[in-house]
Amino acid sequence: MAETKRETERKYEADTTTTLPDLTRVPGVARVTDEGVMELDAVYYDTPDLRLAADGLTLRRRTGGRDAGWHLKFPVAPGVRDEIRAPLSDTLPPDLAALLRSRVRDTEVVPVVRLRSSRDVRHLLDGDGTLLAEVSVDTVRAERKDKGAKGKRAAWTEIEVELADDDAFGGAAAGKAQAGKARAEAGGDGAGKARADGEAFLDAVGKRLLKAGIHPATSSSKLARALAETGARPTPVLAAPPGAPGTAGAAVLAYVREQIQAIVALDPAVRRDRPDAVHKMRVACRRLRSAFSTYRKVLDREVTDPLGRELKWLAGELGVARDAEVLAERLRARVDAVPGPLLLGPVQGRLRVWHTARDAAARRAVLDALDSDRHLALLAALDRLLTDPPLREAASRDAREVLARAVRKDHDRLAARIERALALDPGEERDRALHEARKAAKRARYAAEAARPTLGKPARRFAKRVKALQTRLGDHQDSVVTREALRELAIQAHAAGESAFTWGVLFGREAATAETRAGELPELWARASGPRLRAALSR
């Protein structure tokens, strides 16, 4: 079973004559203990064209030390990575292979570098004996193992300072680590403060090393240095798309590339069930599909329409999980707000059982979609779109002119839908019309967001105001969906001999919420459709 560890570290240049300074002079450090020397032997794996290295990922099989096994590292921020560990085995564990699928596709990962390190370890402890950080002086020998570079070697010495768990920075040691400023900048409590305290502590260690003449390393990882020193330059799979600067083609393809990168990068996050990953991946699919529709004068529909259908499929599979998550949160909040005397029957229990079943089914559906050949085919087609973009005549025109016209067209499309919906009486027909208006609002917002680098402030303001409108339309649609779920829960409760009273109370409240949201729409639409704003998009 794989486990995840957040790794926060700093690397420094060193050589065989480098001596560590007295680190007890770092605020918060009471003792430095010598933990001895460990011999580590790691083989790093990648595709033959080094796709993982190009994206900053590392996959290794390591023996020696306290954490022998398979390690897969994802970049989180500079100096911060999530390390996913699996037990030592002869072959790549399936759990880790799945997390690589969006990047390696059907390509086999092979050994590319072997690193053998002699690691001289020190522990930095506070006055209570709590581990604050581990400092190691690593003497590294690297040897390339991949075809075409096999036998190339490099050697160096470096210092690595790795932060202990955040828990070490939740109490008095944090203050000793001079974390006040970082804490204030981070805001919030708990984990956020601990992370800020940890970063501040690493800064303090870094200052002490700098005074001793030890400087930060230029490479982000041992693998990156080994590849660089043996002549490898990993090239991102999704290289910058072609197109003359300032043209509509260049502007649209830059946005398209951004969304494709998000889909690829979020695949493993969805598999790991990271917070908000499903939602973000679904939005990237929608943004990309929307760009194909909005900018069809730039990209040929014969190519993008089939891709749009596949993106709709993927977003739909992700939507089951996302909608279940949103609905459950909304229902829990509504139940929590009901006064005790109105809670009749096992309301919380029924809601919990109902959500658990739906959530498990939705999770299985998402993983099945990501594991499918259909998903791999979609990713491959998106790669081809960037390497050989189906540009139309308008792609060579001035970006401001083409993108502004496209945004205005989506604005007019939204206007027709919202005005029709607002003219209807309350009821199912208006609910459907408002839902269609919501979809048009999303498309108009995404169109403006894609145009922001080109059109600047007018597009940013338009996107902000349409987002406010979209949010209200979304609240209304969520209320419609919630009422359908409440009716289902009431039927189940009645069939089980339970009181359906509370579900009825909640249904009535949701109906009132829907009317309130609908009543707020005219003012929001007036702000998003003002003639001055539309005129600004024409300049």
XYZ file of C-alpha atoms in Angstrom:
539
model
C 0.000 0.000 0.000
C 1.396 3.407 -0.994
C 1.770 6.183 1.589
C 2.345 9.906 1.090
C 4.809 12.201 2.823
C 5.166 15.951 2.253
C 8.867 16.665 1.722
C 10.210 20.176 2.295
C 13.916 20.590 1.730
C 16.697 22.898 0.609
C 19.836 21.841 -1.259
C 23.281 23.448 -1.105
C 26.522 23.170 -3.043
C 29.393 21.405 -1.307
C 32.634 19.570 -1.994
C 34.749 17.010 -0.200
C 36.389 19.707 1.922
C 33.131 21.355 3.062
C 32.574 21.362 6.823
C 29.205 22.044 8.411
C 29.149 25.090 10.702
C 27.918 24.941 14.287
C 24.150 24.624 13.726
C 23.302 24.985 17.418
C 23.610 28.707 16.728
C 20.445 28.485 14.614
C 17.546 29.818 16.739
C 15.535 26.918 18.112
C 18.275 24.282 17.793
C 19.500 22.982 21.156
C 21.446 19.930 19.997
C 22.912 18.414 16.836
C 23.290 14.628 16.874
C 25.455 12.538 14.574
C 23.330 9.752 13.081
C 26.160 8.097 11.139
C 26.618 7.319 7.463
C 24.080 5.493 5.304
C 24.800 3.898 1.934
C 21.936 4.484 -0.535
C 21.537 2.894 -3.951
C 18.740 4.286 -6.149
C 17.762 3.560 -9.732
C 15.653 6.300 -11.335
C 13.075 5.386 -13.973
C 11.592 7.434 -16.795
C 10.417 7.100 -20.367
C 13.177 7.015 -23.002
C 12.355 10.650 -23.867
C 12.411 11.667 -20.162
C 8.792 12.839 -19.865
C 8.742 12.609 -16.090
C 11.924 14.633 -15.680
C 10.544 17.267 -18.070
C 7.568 17.742 -15.721
C 9.683 17.707 -12.545
C 8.574 14.222 -11.420
C 10.968 11.574 -10.142
C 10.436 7.835 -9.838
C 13.044 5.692 -8.130
C 13.641 2.285 -6.583
C 15.978 2.684 -3.628
C 17.696 0.297 -1.279
C 19.518 1.254 1.901
C 18.498 3.727 4.559
C 15.292 3.762 6.588
C 12.857 4.086 3.702
C 13.883 1.518 1.123
C 11.265 1.018 -1.568
C 9.699 2.778 -4.532
C 9.361 6.561 -4.320
C 7.367 8.773 -6.671
C 7.710 12.527 -6.153
C 5.355 15.240 -7.421
C 6.386 18.920 -7.270
C 4.117 21.064 -5.085
C 6.101 24.306 -4.827
C 9.796 25.255 -5.022
C 11.561 22.994 -2.550
C 8.336 21.139 -1.677
C 7.287 17.762 -3.054
C 4.808 15.047 -2.229
C 6.646 11.745 -1.951
C 4.474 8.677 -2.472
C 6.089 5.504 -1.172
C 5.462 1.843 -1.897
C 7.212 -1.232 -0.503
C 10.308 -2.590 -2.214
C 9.528 -4.950 -5.087
C 11.139 -6.060 -8.322
C 8.600 -4.325 -10.546
C 6.837 -0.955 -10.445
C 3.843 -1.189 -8.055
C 0.460 -0.803 -9.830
C -0.575 2.069 -7.515
C 2.385 4.144 -8.672
C 2.036 3.098 -12.306
C -1.530 4.451 -12.309
C -0.323 7.849 -11.080
C 2.047 8.066 -14.057
C -0.463 7.058 -16.702
C -1.448 10.512 -17.953
C 2.200 11.297 -18.659
C 3.759 8.029 -19.814
C 0.613 6.673 -21.571
C 1.506 3.278 -23.089
C 5.256 3.867 -22.935
C 7.276 1.672 -20.591
C 9.424 3.325 -17.944
C 13.040 2.171 -17.998
C 16.123 2.766 -15.823
C 17.774 6.065 -16.787
C 20.122 6.897 -13.897
C 21.679 5.011 -11.008
C 22.670 7.117 -8.004
C 24.830 5.730 -5.216
C 25.170 8.054 -2.252
C 27.082 8.013 0.990
C 24.860 10.044 3.309
C 26.386 11.532 6.470
C 23.371 12.504 8.612
C 22.881 15.046 11.410
C 19.645 15.677 13.348
C 18.714 19.145 14.550
C 16.789 18.900 17.840
C 15.058 21.441 20.042
C 15.324 21.608 23.822
C 12.668 18.898 24.244
C 14.453 16.524 21.894
C 11.948 17.073 19.053
C 13.423 16.590 15.602
C 13.300 19.855 13.650
C 15.247 18.925 10.529
C 17.674 16.416 9.096
C 20.909 17.692 7.567
C 22.861 15.350 5.336
C 26.122 15.659 3.455
C 25.728 13.452 0.389
C 28.626 12.184 -1.682
C 26.962 11.158 -4.934
C 28.077 8.977 -7.843
C 25.750 9.000 -10.846
C 25.748 6.674 -13.840
C 23.403 6.846 -16.837
C 21.612 3.584 -17.611
C 19.427 4.521 -20.580
C 20.138 3.643 -24.175
C 22.423 6.096 -25.955
C 23.880 7.535 -22.741
C 24.728 4.336 -20.895
C 27.931 4.575 -18.921
C 28.126 8.365 -18.718
C 29.070 9.371 -15.194
C 29.064 12.338 -12.835
C 30.040 12.852 -9.195
C 29.482 15.622 -6.698
C 28.866 16.446 -3.047
C 25.850 18.342 -1.762
C 24.166 19.291 1.487
C 20.480 18.628 1.968
C 18.364 20.124 4.752
C 14.991 18.400 5.072
C 12.303 19.660 7.392
C 10.754 17.330 9.945
C 6.976 16.896 10.060
C 4.922 20.068 10.485
C 3.975 18.935 13.984
C 7.474 19.882 15.125
C 6.593 23.518 14.483
C 3.313 23.817 16.283
C 4.581 24.871 19.696
C 7.372 26.683 21.486
C 10.017 25.618 18.983
C 8.242 27.669 16.367
C 8.839 30.884 18.237
C 12.473 30.033 18.667
C 12.699 29.587 14.918
C 11.933 33.280 14.310
C 8.701 32.491 12.504
C 6.667 35.552 13.403
C 6.815 37.268 10.033
C 6.176 34.112 8.029
C 3.326 33.214 10.335
C 1.633 36.562 9.785
C 2.065 36.288 6.020
C 0.625 32.774 5.913
C -2.491 33.660 7.889
C -4.828 31.092 9.383
C -4.092 28.560 12.078
C -2.863 25.011 12.467
C -1.179 23.465 9.462
C -0.703 26.799 7.695
C 1.199 28.280 10.650
C 3.243 25.120 11.056
C 4.275 25.233 7.396
C 5.230 28.903 7.700
C 7.194 28.157 10.858
C 8.993 25.330 9.103
C 9.906 27.527 6.136
C 11.190 30.205 8.508
C 13.305 27.602 10.275
C 14.813 26.476 6.970
C 15.555 30.128 6.189
C 17.414 30.411 9.500
C 19.469 27.279 8.735
C 20.183 28.636 5.264
C 21.480 31.918 6.664
C 23.858 30.030 8.933
C 25.160 27.946 6.015
C 25.541 31.059 3.851
C 27.684 32.723 6.538
C 29.920 29.648 6.352
C 30.324 30.123 2.591
C 27.891 27.373 1.590
C 25.556 28.445 -1.217
C 22.211 27.120 -2.534
C 22.440 24.449 -5.219
C 21.490 25.275 -8.791
C 19.747 21.925 -9.425
C 16.354 21.141 -7.935
C 17.110 17.438 -7.420
C 19.867 14.858 -7.680
C 18.248 13.420 -10.788
C 18.125 16.823 -12.481
C 21.812 17.366 -11.741
C 22.768 13.893 -12.932
C 20.936 14.400 -16.223
C 22.382 17.886 -16.720
C 25.956 16.809 -16.007
C 25.673 13.884 -18.427
C 24.271 15.998 -21.259
C 20.501 15.362 -21.078
C 17.967 18.159 -21.596
C 14.417 16.878 -20.997
C 11.906 18.549 -23.306
C 8.295 19.039 -22.165
C 5.817 16.934 -24.135
C 3.503 19.909 -24.482
C 5.991 22.369 -25.922
C 4.939 25.948 -26.587
C 2.510 25.901 -29.529
C 3.382 27.623 -32.803
C 1.938 30.929 -33.883
C 3.286 34.400 -34.529
C 3.211 36.639 -31.429
C 0.182 38.884 -31.334
C -1.929 36.686 -33.597
C -5.220 35.086 -32.661
C -3.731 31.647 -33.243
C -0.928 32.200 -30.737
C -3.319 33.595 -28.106
C -5.886 30.792 -28.407
C -3.296 28.019 -28.538
C -1.579 29.372 -25.412
C -4.878 29.070 -23.525
C -5.577 25.635 -25.010
C -2.136 24.444 -23.956
C -2.731 25.675 -20.396
C -5.939 23.638 -20.108
C -4.378 20.495 -21.603
C -1.502 20.747 -19.131
C -4.026 21.034 -16.294
C -5.878 17.890 -17.409
C -2.641 15.896 -17.574
C -1.316 17.201 -14.249
C -4.607 16.724 -12.385
C -5.038 13.093 -13.420
C -2.830 11.735 -10.596
C -4.328 14.226 -8.132
C -7.806 12.885 -8.903
C -6.567 9.321 -8.449
C -5.086 10.314 -5.076
C -8.413 11.891 -4.113
C -6.748 15.236 -3.425
C -9.045 18.075 -2.288
C -10.808 19.823 -5.163
C -8.887 17.817 -7.807
C -12.027 16.423 -9.457
C -13.550 19.891 -9.663
C -10.407 21.449 -11.158
C -10.018 18.726 -13.763
C -13.672 19.011 -14.728
C -13.320 22.784 -15.100
C -10.227 22.353 -17.299
C -12.235 20.027 -19.572
C -15.058 22.557 -19.729
C -12.745 25.476 -20.406
C -11.047 23.618 -23.226
C -14.324 22.528 -24.783
C -15.656 26.063 -24.439
C -12.565 27.489 -26.156
C -13.132 25.155 -29.092
C -16.684 26.466 -29.424
C -15.923 30.146 -28.862
C -12.868 30.317 -31.088
C -14.064 28.127 -33.929
C -12.925 30.756 -36.445
C -9.383 30.160 -35.199
C -9.375 26.342 -34.833
C -10.954 24.029 -37.414
C -14.181 22.432 -36.129
C -13.528 19.220 -38.056
C -10.717 18.561 -35.592
C -12.048 20.214 -32.441
C -15.670 18.997 -32.530
C -14.702 15.317 -31.980
C -12.343 16.420 -29.204
C -15.128 18.474 -27.664
C -17.379 15.400 -27.539
C -14.672 13.412 -25.770
C -14.066 16.247 -23.312
C -17.800 16.328 -22.631
C -17.657 12.602 -21.847
C -14.713 13.010 -19.460
C -16.254 16.045 -17.754
C -19.475 14.065 -17.376
C -17.683 11.185 -15.657
C -15.932 13.615 -13.344
C -19.202 15.462 -12.800
C -20.870 12.487 -11.151
C -18.289 12.576 -8.361
C -18.191 16.360 -8.137
C -21.973 16.739 -8.098
C -22.263 14.077 -5.399
C -19.680 15.927 -3.305
C -21.362 19.322 -3.695
C -24.828 17.926 -3.064
C -23.736 16.096 0.080
C -22.106 19.250 1.484
C -25.239 21.261 0.750
C -27.556 18.705 2.323
C -25.412 18.372 5.439
C -25.399 22.149 5.869
C -29.177 22.295 5.434
C -29.768 19.500 7.946
C -27.404 21.120 10.470
C -29.430 24.330 10.219
C -32.742 22.657 11.113
C -33.815 23.282 14.749
C -33.857 20.172 16.924
C -37.660 19.973 17.322
C -38.012 19.762 13.527
C -35.581 16.859 13.145
C -37.959 13.912 13.136
C -36.545 10.463 12.516
C -32.987 9.280 11.749
C -32.305 12.170 9.369
C -28.496 12.284 9.668
C -28.228 8.508 9.453
C -30.332 8.290 6.301
C -28.368 11.101 4.676
C -25.080 9.410 5.548
C -26.123 6.066 4.055
C -27.566 7.753 0.973
C -24.370 9.742 0.315
C -21.974 6.869 1.028
C -23.553 4.706 -1.649
C -23.579 7.509 -4.232
C -20.049 8.629 -3.419
C -18.550 5.134 -3.729
C -20.237 4.586 -7.098
C -19.093 7.996 -8.364
C -15.502 7.337 -7.263
C -15.444 4.009 -9.100
C -16.812 5.655 -12.244
C -14.081 8.319 -12.219
C -11.265 5.793 -11.811
C -12.730 3.576 -14.528
C -12.780 6.568 -16.878
C -9.158 7.514 -16.127
C -8.050 3.893 -16.589
C -9.843 3.541 -19.913
C -8.286 3.406 -23.378
C -10.710 6.182 -24.295
C -8.995 8.556 -21.870
C -5.556 7.708 -23.260
C -6.820 8.269 -26.795
C -8.149 11.681 -25.777
C -4.804 12.697 -24.241
C -2.964 11.589 -27.369
C -5.369 13.565 -29.577
C -4.855 16.673 -27.447
C -1.082 16.306 -27.869
C -1.540 16.168 -31.644
C -3.692 19.283 -31.522
C -0.747 21.240 -30.131
C 1.971 19.710 -32.295
C -0.087 20.143 -35.481
C -2.758 22.777 -34.705
C -5.680 22.996 -37.175
C -5.423 26.760 -37.650
C -7.906 28.593 -39.852
C -7.473 31.859 -41.719
C -8.478 34.013 -38.745
C -5.588 32.558 -36.735
C -3.141 34.863 -38.539
C -5.140 38.016 -37.754
C -4.653 40.464 -34.892
C -5.516 38.779 -31.599
C -7.334 41.765 -30.126
C -9.746 42.007 -33.018
C -10.552 38.293 -33.273
C -10.808 37.572 -29.541
C -12.880 40.669 -28.759
C -15.381 39.737 -31.466
C -15.646 36.191 -30.094
C -16.232 37.428 -26.526
C -18.931 39.835 -27.691
C -20.646 37.030 -29.575
C -20.732 34.852 -26.436
C -22.038 37.869 -24.513
C -24.914 38.217 -26.994
C -25.651 34.506 -26.727
C -25.851 34.836 -22.936
C -28.092 37.888 -23.273
C -30.647 35.995 -25.328
C -30.808 33.136 -22.830
C -30.920 35.168 -19.641
C -33.550 37.554 -20.958
C -35.748 34.669 -22.085
C -35.411 32.990 -18.677
C -36.212 36.141 -16.737
C -39.357 36.655 -18.792
C -40.800 33.275 -17.726
C -43.001 32.604 -14.723
C -41.622 30.429 -11.907
C -41.805 26.727 -12.693
C -40.016 23.893 -14.445
C -39.753 25.734 -17.756
C -38.014 28.687 -16.097
C -35.755 26.340 -14.162
C -34.607 24.743 -17.423
C -34.161 28.149 -19.050
C -32.066 29.411 -16.145
C -29.925 26.278 -16.360
C -29.299 26.974 -20.063
C -28.437 30.572 -19.157
C -25.968 29.270 -16.593
C -24.194 27.229 -19.271
C -24.058 30.297 -21.514
C -22.638 32.341 -18.616
C -19.865 29.789 -18.105
C -18.980 29.907 -21.776
C -18.918 33.718 -21.809
C -16.774 33.787 -18.674
C -14.309 31.247 -20.060
C -14.121 33.181 -23.333
C -13.214 36.341 -21.421
C -10.660 34.512 -19.278
C -8.967 33.159 -22.407
C -8.861 36.708 -23.792
C -7.488 38.371 -20.630
C -3.801 38.265 -21.671
C -4.808 39.976 -24.928
C -7.644 42.326 -23.951
C -6.524 43.120 -20.419
C -8.753 44.983 -17.951
C -12.042 44.968 -19.941
C -11.919 41.167 -20.286
C -10.979 40.773 -16.618
C -13.873 42.987 -15.498
C -16.313 41.230 -17.798
C -15.207 37.790 -16.557
C -15.610 38.910 -12.930
C -19.142 40.205 -13.438
C -20.270 37.208 -15.455
C -18.826 34.945 -12.765
C -21.045 36.662 -10.174
C -24.039 36.057 -12.427
C -22.973 32.456 -13.005
C -22.659 31.887 -9.262
C -26.254 32.996 -8.663
C -27.468 30.866 -11.552
C -25.478 27.996 -10.089
C -27.057 28.478 -6.673
C -30.479 28.335 -8.334
C -29.629 25.133 -10.220
C -28.122 23.568 -7.095
C -31.423 24.251 -5.379
C -33.286 22.481 -8.187
C -31.011 19.437 -7.903
C -31.200 19.503 -4.098
C -34.988 19.448 -4.187
C -34.878 16.377 -6.424
C -32.561 14.676 -3.905
C -34.799 15.689 -0.993
C -37.798 14.193 -2.730
C -35.840 10.947 -3.224
C -34.797 10.926 0.446
C -38.386 11.581 1.540
C -39.623 8.647 -0.532
C -36.961 6.362 0.937
C -37.758 7.503 4.472
C -41.485 6.953 3.965
C -40.895 3.486 2.500
C -38.794 2.586 5.553
C -41.536 3.691 7.941
C -39.691 6.863 8.962
C -41.076 10.364 9.183
C -40.616 12.370 5.963
C -41.485 15.642 7.723
C -37.916 17.015 7.929
C -37.277 16.331 4.257
C -40.434 18.290 3.461
C -39.273 21.211 5.588
C -35.969 21.253 3.733
C -37.744 21.032 0.371
C -39.743 24.143 1.208
C -36.656 26.023 2.294
C -34.866 25.123 -0.927
C -37.806 26.343 -2.985
C -37.639 29.677 -1.149
C -33.871 29.866 -1.723
C -34.392 29.333 -5.454
C -36.828 32.231 -5.644
C -34.460 34.484 -3.715
C -31.617 33.688 -6.118
C -33.848 34.256 -9.138
C -34.830 37.645 -7.724
C -31.172 38.701 -7.554
C -30.484 37.955 -11.216
C -31.790 41.141 -12.920
C -29.386 43.395 -11.011
C -26.436 41.083 -11.625
C -27.292 40.829 -15.310
C -27.492 44.612 -15.600
C -23.932 44.845 -14.260
C -22.658 42.184 -16.665
C -24.409 43.621 -19.725
C -23.766 47.332 -19.407
C -23.121 49.099 -22.736
C -19.922 50.713 -21.436
C -18.475 47.304 -20.580
C -19.402 45.865 -23.963
C -17.959 48.924 -25.686
C -14.690 48.456 -23.795
C -14.406 44.988 -25.298
C -14.600 46.574 -28.736
C -11.537 48.774 -28.322
